[in-house]
mmCIF file of C-alpha atoms in Angstrom:
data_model
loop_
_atom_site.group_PDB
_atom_site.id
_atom_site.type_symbol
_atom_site.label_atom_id
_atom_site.label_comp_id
_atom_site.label_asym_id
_atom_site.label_seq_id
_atom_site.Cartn_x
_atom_site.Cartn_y
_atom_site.Cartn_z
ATOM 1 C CA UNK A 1194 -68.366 60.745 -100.962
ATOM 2 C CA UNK A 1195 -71.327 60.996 -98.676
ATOM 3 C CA UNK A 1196 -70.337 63.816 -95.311
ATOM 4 C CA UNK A 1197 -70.071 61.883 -92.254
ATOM 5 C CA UNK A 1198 -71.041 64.813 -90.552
ATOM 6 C CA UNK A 1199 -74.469 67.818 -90.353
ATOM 7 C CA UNK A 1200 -75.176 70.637 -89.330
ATOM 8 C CA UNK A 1201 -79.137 70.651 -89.170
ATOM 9 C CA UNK A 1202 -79.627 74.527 -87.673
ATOM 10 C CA UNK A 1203 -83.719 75.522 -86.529
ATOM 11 C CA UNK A 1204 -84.026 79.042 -86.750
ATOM 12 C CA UNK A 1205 -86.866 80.982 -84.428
ATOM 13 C CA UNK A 1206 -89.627 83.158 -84.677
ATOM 14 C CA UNK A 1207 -90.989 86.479 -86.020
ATOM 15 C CA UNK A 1208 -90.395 87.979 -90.128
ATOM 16 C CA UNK A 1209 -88.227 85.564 -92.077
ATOM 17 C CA UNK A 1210 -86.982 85.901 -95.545
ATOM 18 C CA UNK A 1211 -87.246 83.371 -98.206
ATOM 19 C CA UNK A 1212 -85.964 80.104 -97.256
ATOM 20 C CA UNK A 1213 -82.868 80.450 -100.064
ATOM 21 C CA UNK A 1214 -82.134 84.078 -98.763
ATOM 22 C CA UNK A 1215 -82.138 82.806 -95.127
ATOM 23 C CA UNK A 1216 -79.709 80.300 -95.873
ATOM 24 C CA UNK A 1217 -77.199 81.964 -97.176
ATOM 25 C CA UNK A 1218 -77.577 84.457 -94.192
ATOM 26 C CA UNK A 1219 -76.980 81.671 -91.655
ATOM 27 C CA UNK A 1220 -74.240 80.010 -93.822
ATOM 28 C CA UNK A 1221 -72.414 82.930 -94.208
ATOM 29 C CA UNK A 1222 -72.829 83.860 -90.035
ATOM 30 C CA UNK A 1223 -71.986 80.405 -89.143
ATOM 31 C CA UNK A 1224 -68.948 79.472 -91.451
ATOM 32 C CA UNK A 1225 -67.202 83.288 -90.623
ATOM 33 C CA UNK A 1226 -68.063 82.208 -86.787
ATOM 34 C CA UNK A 1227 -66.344 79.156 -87.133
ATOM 35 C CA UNK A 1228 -63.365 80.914 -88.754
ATOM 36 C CA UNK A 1229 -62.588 82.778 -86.546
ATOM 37 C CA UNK A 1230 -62.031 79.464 -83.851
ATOM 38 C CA UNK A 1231 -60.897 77.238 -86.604
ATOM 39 C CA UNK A 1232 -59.979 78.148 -90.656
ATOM 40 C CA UNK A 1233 -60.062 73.926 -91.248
ATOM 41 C CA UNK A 1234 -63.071 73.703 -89.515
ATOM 42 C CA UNK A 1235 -65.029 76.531 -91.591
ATOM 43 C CA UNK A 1236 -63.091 75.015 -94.550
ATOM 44 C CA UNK A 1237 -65.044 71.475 -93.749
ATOM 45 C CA UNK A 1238 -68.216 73.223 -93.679
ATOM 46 C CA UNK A 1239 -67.320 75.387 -97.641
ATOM 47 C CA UNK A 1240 -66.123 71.946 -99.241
ATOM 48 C CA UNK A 1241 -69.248 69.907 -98.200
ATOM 49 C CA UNK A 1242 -67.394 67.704 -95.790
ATOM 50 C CA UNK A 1243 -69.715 68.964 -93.328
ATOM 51 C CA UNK A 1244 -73.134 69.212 -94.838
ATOM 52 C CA UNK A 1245 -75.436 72.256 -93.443
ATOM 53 C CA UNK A 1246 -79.245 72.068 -93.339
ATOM 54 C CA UNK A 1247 -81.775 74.593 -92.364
ATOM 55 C CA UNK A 1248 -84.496 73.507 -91.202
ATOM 56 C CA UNK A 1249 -86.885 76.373 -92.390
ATOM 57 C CA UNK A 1250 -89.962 76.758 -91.528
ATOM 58 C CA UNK A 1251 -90.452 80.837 -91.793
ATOM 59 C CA UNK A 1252 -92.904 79.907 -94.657
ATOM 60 C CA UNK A 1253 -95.231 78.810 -92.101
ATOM 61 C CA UNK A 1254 -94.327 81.389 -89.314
ATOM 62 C CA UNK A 1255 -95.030 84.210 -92.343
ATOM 63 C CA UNK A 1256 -98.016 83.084 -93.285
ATOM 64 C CA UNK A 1257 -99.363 82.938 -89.503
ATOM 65 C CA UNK A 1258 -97.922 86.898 -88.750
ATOM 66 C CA UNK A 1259 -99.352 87.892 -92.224
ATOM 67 C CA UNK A 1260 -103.100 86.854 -91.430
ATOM 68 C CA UNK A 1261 -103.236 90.350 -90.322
ATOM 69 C CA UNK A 1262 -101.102 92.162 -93.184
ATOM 70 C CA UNK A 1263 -97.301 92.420 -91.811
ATOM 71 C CA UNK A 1264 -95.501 95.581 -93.154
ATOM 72 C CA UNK A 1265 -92.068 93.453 -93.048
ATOM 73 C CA UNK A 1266 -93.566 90.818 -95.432
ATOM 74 C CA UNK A 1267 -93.346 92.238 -98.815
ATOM 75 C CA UNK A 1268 -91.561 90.324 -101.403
ATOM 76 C CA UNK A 1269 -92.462 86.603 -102.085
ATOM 77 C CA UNK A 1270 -90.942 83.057 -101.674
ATOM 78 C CA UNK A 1271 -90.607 80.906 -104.589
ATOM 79 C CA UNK A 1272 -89.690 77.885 -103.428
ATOM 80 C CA UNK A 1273 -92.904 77.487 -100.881
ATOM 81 C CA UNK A 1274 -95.795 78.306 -102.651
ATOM 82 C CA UNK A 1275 -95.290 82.442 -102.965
ATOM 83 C CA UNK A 1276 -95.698 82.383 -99.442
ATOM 84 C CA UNK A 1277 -94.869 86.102 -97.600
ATOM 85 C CA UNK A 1278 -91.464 86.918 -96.741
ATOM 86 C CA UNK A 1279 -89.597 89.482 -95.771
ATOM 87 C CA UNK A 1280 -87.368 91.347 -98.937
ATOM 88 C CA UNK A 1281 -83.673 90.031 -100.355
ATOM 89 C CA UNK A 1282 -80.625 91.985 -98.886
ATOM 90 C CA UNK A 1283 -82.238 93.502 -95.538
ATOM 91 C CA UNK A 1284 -79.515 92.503 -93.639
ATOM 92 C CA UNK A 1285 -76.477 92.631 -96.013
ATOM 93 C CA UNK A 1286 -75.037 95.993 -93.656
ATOM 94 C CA UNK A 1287 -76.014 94.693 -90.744
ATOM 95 C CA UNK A 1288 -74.137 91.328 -91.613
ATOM 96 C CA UNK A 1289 -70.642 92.861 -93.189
ATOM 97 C CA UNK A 1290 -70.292 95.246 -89.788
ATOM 98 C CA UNK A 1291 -71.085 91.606 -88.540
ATOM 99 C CA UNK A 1292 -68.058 89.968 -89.903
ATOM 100 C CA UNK A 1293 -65.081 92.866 -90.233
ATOM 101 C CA UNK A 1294 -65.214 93.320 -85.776
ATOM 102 C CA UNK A 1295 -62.036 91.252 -85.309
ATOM 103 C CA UNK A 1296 -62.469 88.422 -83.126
ATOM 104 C CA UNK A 1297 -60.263 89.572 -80.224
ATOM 105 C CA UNK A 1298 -63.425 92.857 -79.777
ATOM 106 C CA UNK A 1299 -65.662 90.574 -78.488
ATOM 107 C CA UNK A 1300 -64.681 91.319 -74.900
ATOM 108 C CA UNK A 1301 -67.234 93.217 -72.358
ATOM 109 C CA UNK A 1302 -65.453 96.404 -73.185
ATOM 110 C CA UNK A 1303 -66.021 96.080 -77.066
ATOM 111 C CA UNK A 1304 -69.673 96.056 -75.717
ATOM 112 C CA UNK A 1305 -70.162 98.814 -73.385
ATOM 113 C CA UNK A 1306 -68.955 100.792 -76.482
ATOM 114 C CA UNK A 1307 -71.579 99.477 -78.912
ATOM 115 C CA UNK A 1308 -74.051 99.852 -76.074
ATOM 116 C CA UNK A 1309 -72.911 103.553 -75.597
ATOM 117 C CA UNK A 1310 -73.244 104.248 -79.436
ATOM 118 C CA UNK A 1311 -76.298 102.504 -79.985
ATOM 119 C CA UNK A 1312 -79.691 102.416 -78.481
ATOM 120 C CA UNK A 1313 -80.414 98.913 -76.566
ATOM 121 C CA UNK A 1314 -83.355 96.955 -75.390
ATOM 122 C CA UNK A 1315 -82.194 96.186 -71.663
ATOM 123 C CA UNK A 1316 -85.170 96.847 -70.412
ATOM 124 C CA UNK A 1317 -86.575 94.361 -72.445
ATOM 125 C CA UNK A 1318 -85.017 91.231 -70.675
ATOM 126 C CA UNK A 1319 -85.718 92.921 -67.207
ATOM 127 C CA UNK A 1320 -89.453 93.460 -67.778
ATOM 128 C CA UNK A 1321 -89.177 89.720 -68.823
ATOM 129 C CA UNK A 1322 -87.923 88.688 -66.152
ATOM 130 C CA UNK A 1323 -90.243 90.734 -63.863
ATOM 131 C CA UNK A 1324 -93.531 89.088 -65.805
ATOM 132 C CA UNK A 1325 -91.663 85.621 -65.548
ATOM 133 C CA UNK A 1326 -91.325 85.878 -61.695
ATOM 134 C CA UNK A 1327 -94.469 86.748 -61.426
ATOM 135 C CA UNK A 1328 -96.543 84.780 -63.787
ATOM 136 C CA UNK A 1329 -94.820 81.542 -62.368
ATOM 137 C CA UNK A 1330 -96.568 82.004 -58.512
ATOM 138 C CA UNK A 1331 -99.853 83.029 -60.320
ATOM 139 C CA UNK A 1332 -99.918 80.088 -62.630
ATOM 140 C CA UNK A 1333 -99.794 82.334 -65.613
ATOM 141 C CA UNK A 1334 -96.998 81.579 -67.586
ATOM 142 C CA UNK A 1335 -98.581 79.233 -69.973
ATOM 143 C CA UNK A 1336 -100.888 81.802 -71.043
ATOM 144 C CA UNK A 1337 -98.416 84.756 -70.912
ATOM 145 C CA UNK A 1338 -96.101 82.588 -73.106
ATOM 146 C CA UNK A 1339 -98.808 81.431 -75.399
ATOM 147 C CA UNK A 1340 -100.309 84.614 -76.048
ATOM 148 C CA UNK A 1341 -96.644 86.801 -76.494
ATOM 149 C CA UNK A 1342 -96.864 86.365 -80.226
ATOM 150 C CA UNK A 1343 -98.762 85.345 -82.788
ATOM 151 C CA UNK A 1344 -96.650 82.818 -84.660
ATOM 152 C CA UNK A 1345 -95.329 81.422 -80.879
ATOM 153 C CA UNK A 1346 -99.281 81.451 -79.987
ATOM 154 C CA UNK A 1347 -100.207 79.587 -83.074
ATOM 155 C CA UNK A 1348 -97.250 77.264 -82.611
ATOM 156 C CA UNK A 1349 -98.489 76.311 -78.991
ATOM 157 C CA UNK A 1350 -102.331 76.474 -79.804
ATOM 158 C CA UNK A 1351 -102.887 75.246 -83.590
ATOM 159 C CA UNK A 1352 -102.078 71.437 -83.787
ATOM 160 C CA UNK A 1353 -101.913 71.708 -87.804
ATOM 161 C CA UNK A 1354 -99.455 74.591 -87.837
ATOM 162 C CA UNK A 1355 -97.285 72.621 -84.578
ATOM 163 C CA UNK A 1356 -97.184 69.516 -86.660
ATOM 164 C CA UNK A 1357 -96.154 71.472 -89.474
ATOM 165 C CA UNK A 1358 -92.832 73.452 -88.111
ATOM 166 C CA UNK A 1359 -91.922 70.066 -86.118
ATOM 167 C CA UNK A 1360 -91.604 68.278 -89.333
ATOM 168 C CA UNK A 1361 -89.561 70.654 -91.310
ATOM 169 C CA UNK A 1362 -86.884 69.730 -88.055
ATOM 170 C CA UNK A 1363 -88.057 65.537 -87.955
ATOM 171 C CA UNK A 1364 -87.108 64.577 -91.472
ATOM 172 C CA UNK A 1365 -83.797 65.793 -91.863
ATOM 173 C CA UNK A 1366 -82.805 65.024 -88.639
ATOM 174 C CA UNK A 1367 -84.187 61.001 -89.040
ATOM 175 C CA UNK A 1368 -82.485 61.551 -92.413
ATOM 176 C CA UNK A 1369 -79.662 62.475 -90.767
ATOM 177 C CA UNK A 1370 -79.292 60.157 -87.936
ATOM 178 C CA UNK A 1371 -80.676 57.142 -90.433
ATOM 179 C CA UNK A 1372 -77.351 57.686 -92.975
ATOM 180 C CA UNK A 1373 -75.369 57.652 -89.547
ATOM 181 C CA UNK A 1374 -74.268 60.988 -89.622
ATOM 182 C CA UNK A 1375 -72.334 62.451 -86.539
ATOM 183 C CA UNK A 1376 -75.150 65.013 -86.271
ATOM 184 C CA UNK A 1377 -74.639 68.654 -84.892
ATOM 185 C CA UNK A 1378 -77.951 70.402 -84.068
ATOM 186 C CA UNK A 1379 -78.665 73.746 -83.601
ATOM 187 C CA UNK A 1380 -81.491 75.649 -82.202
ATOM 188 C CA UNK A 1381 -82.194 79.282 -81.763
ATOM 189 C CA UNK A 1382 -84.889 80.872 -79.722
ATOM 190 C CA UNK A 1383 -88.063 79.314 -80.675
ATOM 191 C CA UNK A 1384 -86.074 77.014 -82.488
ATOM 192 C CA UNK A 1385 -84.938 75.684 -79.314
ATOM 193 C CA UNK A 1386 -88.451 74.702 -78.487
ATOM 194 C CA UNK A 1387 -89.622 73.275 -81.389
ATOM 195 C CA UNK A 1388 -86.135 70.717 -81.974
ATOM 196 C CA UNK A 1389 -86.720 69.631 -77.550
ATOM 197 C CA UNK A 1390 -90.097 68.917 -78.632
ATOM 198 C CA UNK A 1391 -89.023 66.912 -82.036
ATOM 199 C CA UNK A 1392 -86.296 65.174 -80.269
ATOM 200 C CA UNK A 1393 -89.070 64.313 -77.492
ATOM 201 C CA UNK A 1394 -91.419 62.682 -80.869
ATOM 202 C CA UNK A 1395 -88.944 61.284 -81.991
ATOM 203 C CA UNK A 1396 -87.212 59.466 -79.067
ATOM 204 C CA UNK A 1397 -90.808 58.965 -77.199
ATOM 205 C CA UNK A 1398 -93.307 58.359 -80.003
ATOM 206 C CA UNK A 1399 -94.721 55.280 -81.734
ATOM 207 C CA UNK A 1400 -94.884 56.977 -84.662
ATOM 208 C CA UNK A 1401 -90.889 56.975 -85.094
ATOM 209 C CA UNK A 1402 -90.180 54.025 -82.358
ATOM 210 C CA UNK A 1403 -89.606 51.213 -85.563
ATOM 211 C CA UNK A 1404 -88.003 54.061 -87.967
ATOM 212 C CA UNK A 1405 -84.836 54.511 -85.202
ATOM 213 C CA UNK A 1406 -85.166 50.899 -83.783
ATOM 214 C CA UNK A 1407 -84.490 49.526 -80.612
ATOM 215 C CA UNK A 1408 -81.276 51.003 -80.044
ATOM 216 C CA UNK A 1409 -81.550 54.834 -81.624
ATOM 217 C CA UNK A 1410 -78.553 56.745 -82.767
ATOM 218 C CA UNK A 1411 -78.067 59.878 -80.932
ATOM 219 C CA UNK A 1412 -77.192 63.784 -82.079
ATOM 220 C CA UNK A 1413 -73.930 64.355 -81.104
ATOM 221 C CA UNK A 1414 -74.260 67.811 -80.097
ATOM 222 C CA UNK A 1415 -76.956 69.891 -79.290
ATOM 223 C CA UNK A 1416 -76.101 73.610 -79.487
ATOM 224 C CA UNK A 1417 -79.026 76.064 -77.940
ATOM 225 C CA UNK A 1418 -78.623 79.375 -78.596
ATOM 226 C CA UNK A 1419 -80.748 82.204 -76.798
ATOM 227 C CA UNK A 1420 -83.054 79.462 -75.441
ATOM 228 C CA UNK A 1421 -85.805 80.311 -73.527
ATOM 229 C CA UNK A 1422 -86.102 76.802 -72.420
ATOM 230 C CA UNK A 1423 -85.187 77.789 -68.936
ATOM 231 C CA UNK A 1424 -88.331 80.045 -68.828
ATOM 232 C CA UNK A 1425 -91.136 78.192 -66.549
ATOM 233 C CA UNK A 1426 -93.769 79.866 -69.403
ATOM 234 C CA UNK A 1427 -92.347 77.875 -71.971
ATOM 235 C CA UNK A 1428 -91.481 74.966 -69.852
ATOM 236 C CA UNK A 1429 -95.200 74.564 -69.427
ATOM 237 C CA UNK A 1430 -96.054 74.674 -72.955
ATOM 238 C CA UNK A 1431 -94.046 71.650 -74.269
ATOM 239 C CA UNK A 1432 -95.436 68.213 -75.286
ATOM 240 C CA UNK A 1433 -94.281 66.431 -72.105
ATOM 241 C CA UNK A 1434 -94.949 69.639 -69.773
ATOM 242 C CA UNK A 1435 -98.083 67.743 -68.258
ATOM 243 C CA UNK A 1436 -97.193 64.071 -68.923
ATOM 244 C CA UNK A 1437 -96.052 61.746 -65.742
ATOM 245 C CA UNK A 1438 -92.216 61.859 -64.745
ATOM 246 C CA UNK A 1439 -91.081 58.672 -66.595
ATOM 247 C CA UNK A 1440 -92.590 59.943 -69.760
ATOM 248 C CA UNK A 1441 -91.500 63.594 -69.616
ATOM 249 C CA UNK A 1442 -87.761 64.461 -71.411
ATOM 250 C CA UNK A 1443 -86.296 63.323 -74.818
ATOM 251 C CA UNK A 1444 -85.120 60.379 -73.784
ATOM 252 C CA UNK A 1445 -81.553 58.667 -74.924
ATOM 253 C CA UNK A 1446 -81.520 60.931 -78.564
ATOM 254 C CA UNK A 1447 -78.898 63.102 -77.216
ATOM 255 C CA UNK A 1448 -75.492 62.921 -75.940
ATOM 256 C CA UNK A 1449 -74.062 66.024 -75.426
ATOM 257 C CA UNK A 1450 -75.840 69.261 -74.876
ATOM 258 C CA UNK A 1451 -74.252 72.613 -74.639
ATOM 259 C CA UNK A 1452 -76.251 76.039 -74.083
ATOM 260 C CA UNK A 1453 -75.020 79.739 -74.596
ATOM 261 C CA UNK A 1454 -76.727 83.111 -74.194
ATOM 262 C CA UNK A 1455 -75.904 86.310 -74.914
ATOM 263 C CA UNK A 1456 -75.663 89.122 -71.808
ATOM 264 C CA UNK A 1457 -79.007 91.143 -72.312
ATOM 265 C CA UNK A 1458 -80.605 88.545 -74.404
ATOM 266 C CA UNK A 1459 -84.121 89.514 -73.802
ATOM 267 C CA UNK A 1460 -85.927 85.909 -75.080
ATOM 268 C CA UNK A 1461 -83.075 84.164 -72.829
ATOM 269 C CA UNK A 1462 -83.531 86.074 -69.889
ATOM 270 C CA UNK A 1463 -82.806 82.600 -67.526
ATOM 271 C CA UNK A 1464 -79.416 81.671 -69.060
ATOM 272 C CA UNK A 1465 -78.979 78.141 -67.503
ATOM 273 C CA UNK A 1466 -80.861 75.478 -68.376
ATOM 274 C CA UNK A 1467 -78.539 72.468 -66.447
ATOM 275 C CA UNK A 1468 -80.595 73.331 -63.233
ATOM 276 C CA UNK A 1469 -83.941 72.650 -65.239
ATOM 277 C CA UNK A 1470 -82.986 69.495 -66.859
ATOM 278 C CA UNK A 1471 -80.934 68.016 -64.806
ATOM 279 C CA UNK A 1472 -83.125 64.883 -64.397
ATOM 280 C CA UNK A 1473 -82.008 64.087 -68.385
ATOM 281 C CA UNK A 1474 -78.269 63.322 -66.709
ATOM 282 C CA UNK A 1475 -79.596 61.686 -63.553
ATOM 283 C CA UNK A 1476 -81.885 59.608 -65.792
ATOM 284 C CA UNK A 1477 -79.267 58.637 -68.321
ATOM 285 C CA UNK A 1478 -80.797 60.172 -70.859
ATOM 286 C CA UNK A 1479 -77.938 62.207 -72.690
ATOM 287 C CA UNK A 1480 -74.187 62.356 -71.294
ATOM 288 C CA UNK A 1481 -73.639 65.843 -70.683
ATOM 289 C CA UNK A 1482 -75.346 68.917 -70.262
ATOM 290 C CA UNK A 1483 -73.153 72.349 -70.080
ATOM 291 C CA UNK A 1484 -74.554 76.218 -69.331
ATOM 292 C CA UNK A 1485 -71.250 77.684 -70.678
ATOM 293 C CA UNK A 1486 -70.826 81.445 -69.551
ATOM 294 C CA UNK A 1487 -72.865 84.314 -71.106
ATOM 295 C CA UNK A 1488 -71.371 86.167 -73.874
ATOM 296 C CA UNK A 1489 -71.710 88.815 -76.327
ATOM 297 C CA UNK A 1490 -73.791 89.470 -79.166
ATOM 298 C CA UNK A 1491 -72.841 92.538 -81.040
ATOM 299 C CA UNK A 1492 -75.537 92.282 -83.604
ATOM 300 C CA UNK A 1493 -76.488 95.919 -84.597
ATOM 301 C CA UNK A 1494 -78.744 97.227 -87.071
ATOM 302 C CA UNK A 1495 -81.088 100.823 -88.013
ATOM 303 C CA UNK A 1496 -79.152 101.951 -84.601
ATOM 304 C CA UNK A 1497 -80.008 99.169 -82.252
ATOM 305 C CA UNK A 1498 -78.013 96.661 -80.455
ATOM 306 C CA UNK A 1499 -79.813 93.562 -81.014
ATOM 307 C CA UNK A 1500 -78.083 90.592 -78.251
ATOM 308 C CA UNK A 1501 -80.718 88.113 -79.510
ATOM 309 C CA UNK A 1502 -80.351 87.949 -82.920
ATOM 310 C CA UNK A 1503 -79.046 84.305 -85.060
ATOM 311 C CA UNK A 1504 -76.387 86.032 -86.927
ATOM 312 C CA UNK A 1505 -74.819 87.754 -84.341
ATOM 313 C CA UNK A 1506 -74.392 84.617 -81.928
ATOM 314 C CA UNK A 1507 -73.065 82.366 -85.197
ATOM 315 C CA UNK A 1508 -70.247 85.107 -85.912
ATOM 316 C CA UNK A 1509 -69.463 84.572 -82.127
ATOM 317 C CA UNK A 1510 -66.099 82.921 -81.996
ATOM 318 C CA UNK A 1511 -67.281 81.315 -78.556
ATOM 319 C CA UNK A 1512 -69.948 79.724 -80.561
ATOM 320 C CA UNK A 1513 -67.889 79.119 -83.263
ATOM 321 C CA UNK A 1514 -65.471 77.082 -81.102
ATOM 322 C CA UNK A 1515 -67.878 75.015 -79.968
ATOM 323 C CA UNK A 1516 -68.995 73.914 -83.619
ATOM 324 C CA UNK A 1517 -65.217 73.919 -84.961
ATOM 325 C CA UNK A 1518 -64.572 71.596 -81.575
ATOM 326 C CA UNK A 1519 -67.286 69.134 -82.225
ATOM 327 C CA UNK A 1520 -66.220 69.376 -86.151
ATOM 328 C CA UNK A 1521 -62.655 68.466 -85.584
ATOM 329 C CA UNK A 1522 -62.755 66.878 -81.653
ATOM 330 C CA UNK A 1523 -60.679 67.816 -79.115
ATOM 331 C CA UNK A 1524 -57.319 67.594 -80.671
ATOM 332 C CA UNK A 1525 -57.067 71.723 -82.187
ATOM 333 C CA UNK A 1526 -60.127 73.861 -80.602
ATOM 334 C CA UNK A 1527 -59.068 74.537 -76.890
ATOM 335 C CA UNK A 1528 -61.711 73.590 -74.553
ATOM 336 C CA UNK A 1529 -60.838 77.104 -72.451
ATOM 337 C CA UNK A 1530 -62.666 79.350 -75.483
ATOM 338 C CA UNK A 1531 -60.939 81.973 -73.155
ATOM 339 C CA UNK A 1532 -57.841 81.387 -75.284
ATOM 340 C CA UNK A 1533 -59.672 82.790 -78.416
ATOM 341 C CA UNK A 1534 -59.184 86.336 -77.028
ATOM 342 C CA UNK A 1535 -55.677 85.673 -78.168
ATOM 343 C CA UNK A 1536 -56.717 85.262 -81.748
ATOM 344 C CA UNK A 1537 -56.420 87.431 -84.502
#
């Protein structure tokens, strides 16, 4: 039988590896994640009861970061075109330290000792948020933010490549949402932007207005993970950033949106986004919008602490709860994710 729920997850920027290689990374993060909150949840997700799609666009992202040959982009990706990509099995260690920390050492203390063993990049998220405080008074951020990276700048500057990426997350999610599928979707980083400015096409544009109808279904849950959508840089670079008020926000697409950062995250540096967006709820455009509090990547690999990356926040149990909760409802995930610290 056809799922009656998805999982449609955008990944973010930088080095990817082929699309087949990066899903099984992200499958195997997310359904161990949601193990640890709920076995019958993760189970739902193995069987196919849940389906899981990745909306993949590193193709695109590697082919921008390789114009000027990339040293991380050395093997090849069959299934678009050859394009660059980053070699099979990179992050095999990385992920199986991932998975064996038991999900009650995911407390601050578990981190201060990862911190102390490996080296961090702290001082990464504070000189972000230095530049961000003072780029916003000096009307730089747009250009700070567009010029940070080459695959962000080409996102945010080349209309072809833009279009590109925002379709790889538009047709599975209209797929998605057309079949009637209680729809789960999940951005990361510069995933984040690129689904708020699909779900803005998509609930705003012409282009989709007779493919969703008068009344459109709406994703269930949006889950942002290390979202910089909080930063005013990146707040200025999105489709609606310069549009009039009653045109600017996806508009009735959504119902619920939750966001969670990790402490230290140094893309997420402004870990609330409810104070941002909060003319979405006053508008009536989605039903709830929740900053839960920051937790704990322990992501770690060749001897850094890495509190940004996808894997480590989809092995999170906090995270994991909040999938397993919107998998199952109410009735077995505790709403107070607190609780998990009592599970084994």
């Amino acid at each position: 039988s056809e799922p009656r729920h998805q999982i449609i997850l955008v990944h973010g920027r930088s080095t990817k590896p082929a699309a087949a290689e990066k899903r099984r990374l992200v499958r195997t993060a997310l359904v161990h994640g949601v193990g640890r909150a709920s076995p019958e949840a993760a189970e739902c997700i193995i069987s196919g009861e849940v389906a899981f799609t990745l909306a993949y666009y590193g193709d695109l992202s590697n082919r921008v970061l390789n114009r000027k040959p990339n040293r991380w982009l050395t093997s090849f990706d069959p299934e678009h075109d050859w394009a660059p990509c980053e070699p099979s099995g990179y992050y095999d260690a990385a992920m199986a330290r991932s998975l064996a920390r038991p999900t009650h050492a995911f407390t601050a203390d578990d981190y201060a000792r990862v911190l102390a063993e490996k080296k961090d990049r702290r001082y990464v998220d504070e000189v972000a948020a230095i530049a961000s405080r003072i780029a916003t008074p000096m009307k730089l951020g747009r250009i700070l933010v567009r010029h940070s990276s080459p695959d962000s700048n080409a996102y945010f500057t080349e209309p072809d490549v833009a279009d590109a990426i925002r379709a790889r997350v538009e047709k599975p999610l209209l797929q998605a949402l057309h079949a009637g599928r209680n729809v789960c979707l999940i951005g990361h980083s510069m995933g984040c932007v690129v689904a708020y400015d699909a779900l803005w096409r998509l609930s705003r544009s012409e282009e989709f207005a007779s493919d969703l109808g008068p009344k459109p279904p709406r994703v269930n849950l949006w889950l942002t993970l290390g979202n910089p959508l909080g930063e005013p840089g990146v707040r200025a670079n999105l489709l609606d950033a310069t549009l009039p008020e009653d045109d600017r926000f996806p508009r009735r697409i959504l119902h619920n949106w939750i966001n969670l950062s990790a402490e230290d995250d140094y893309i997420a540096h402004d870990k609330t986004v409810a104070d941002d967006y909060r003319e979405m709820l006053d508008r009536g455009y989605l039903h709830r919008l929740v900053d839960r509090p920051a937790l704990y990547n322990f992501w770690t690999q060749s001897g850094y602490s890495n509190p940004h990356k996808l894997y480590g926040y989809l092995d999170n149990p906090f995270v994991g709860a909040e999938i397993a909760r919107w998998i199952l409802g109410e009735k077995v995930v505790p709403e107070d994710a607190a609780s998990l610290w009592a599970v084994s």
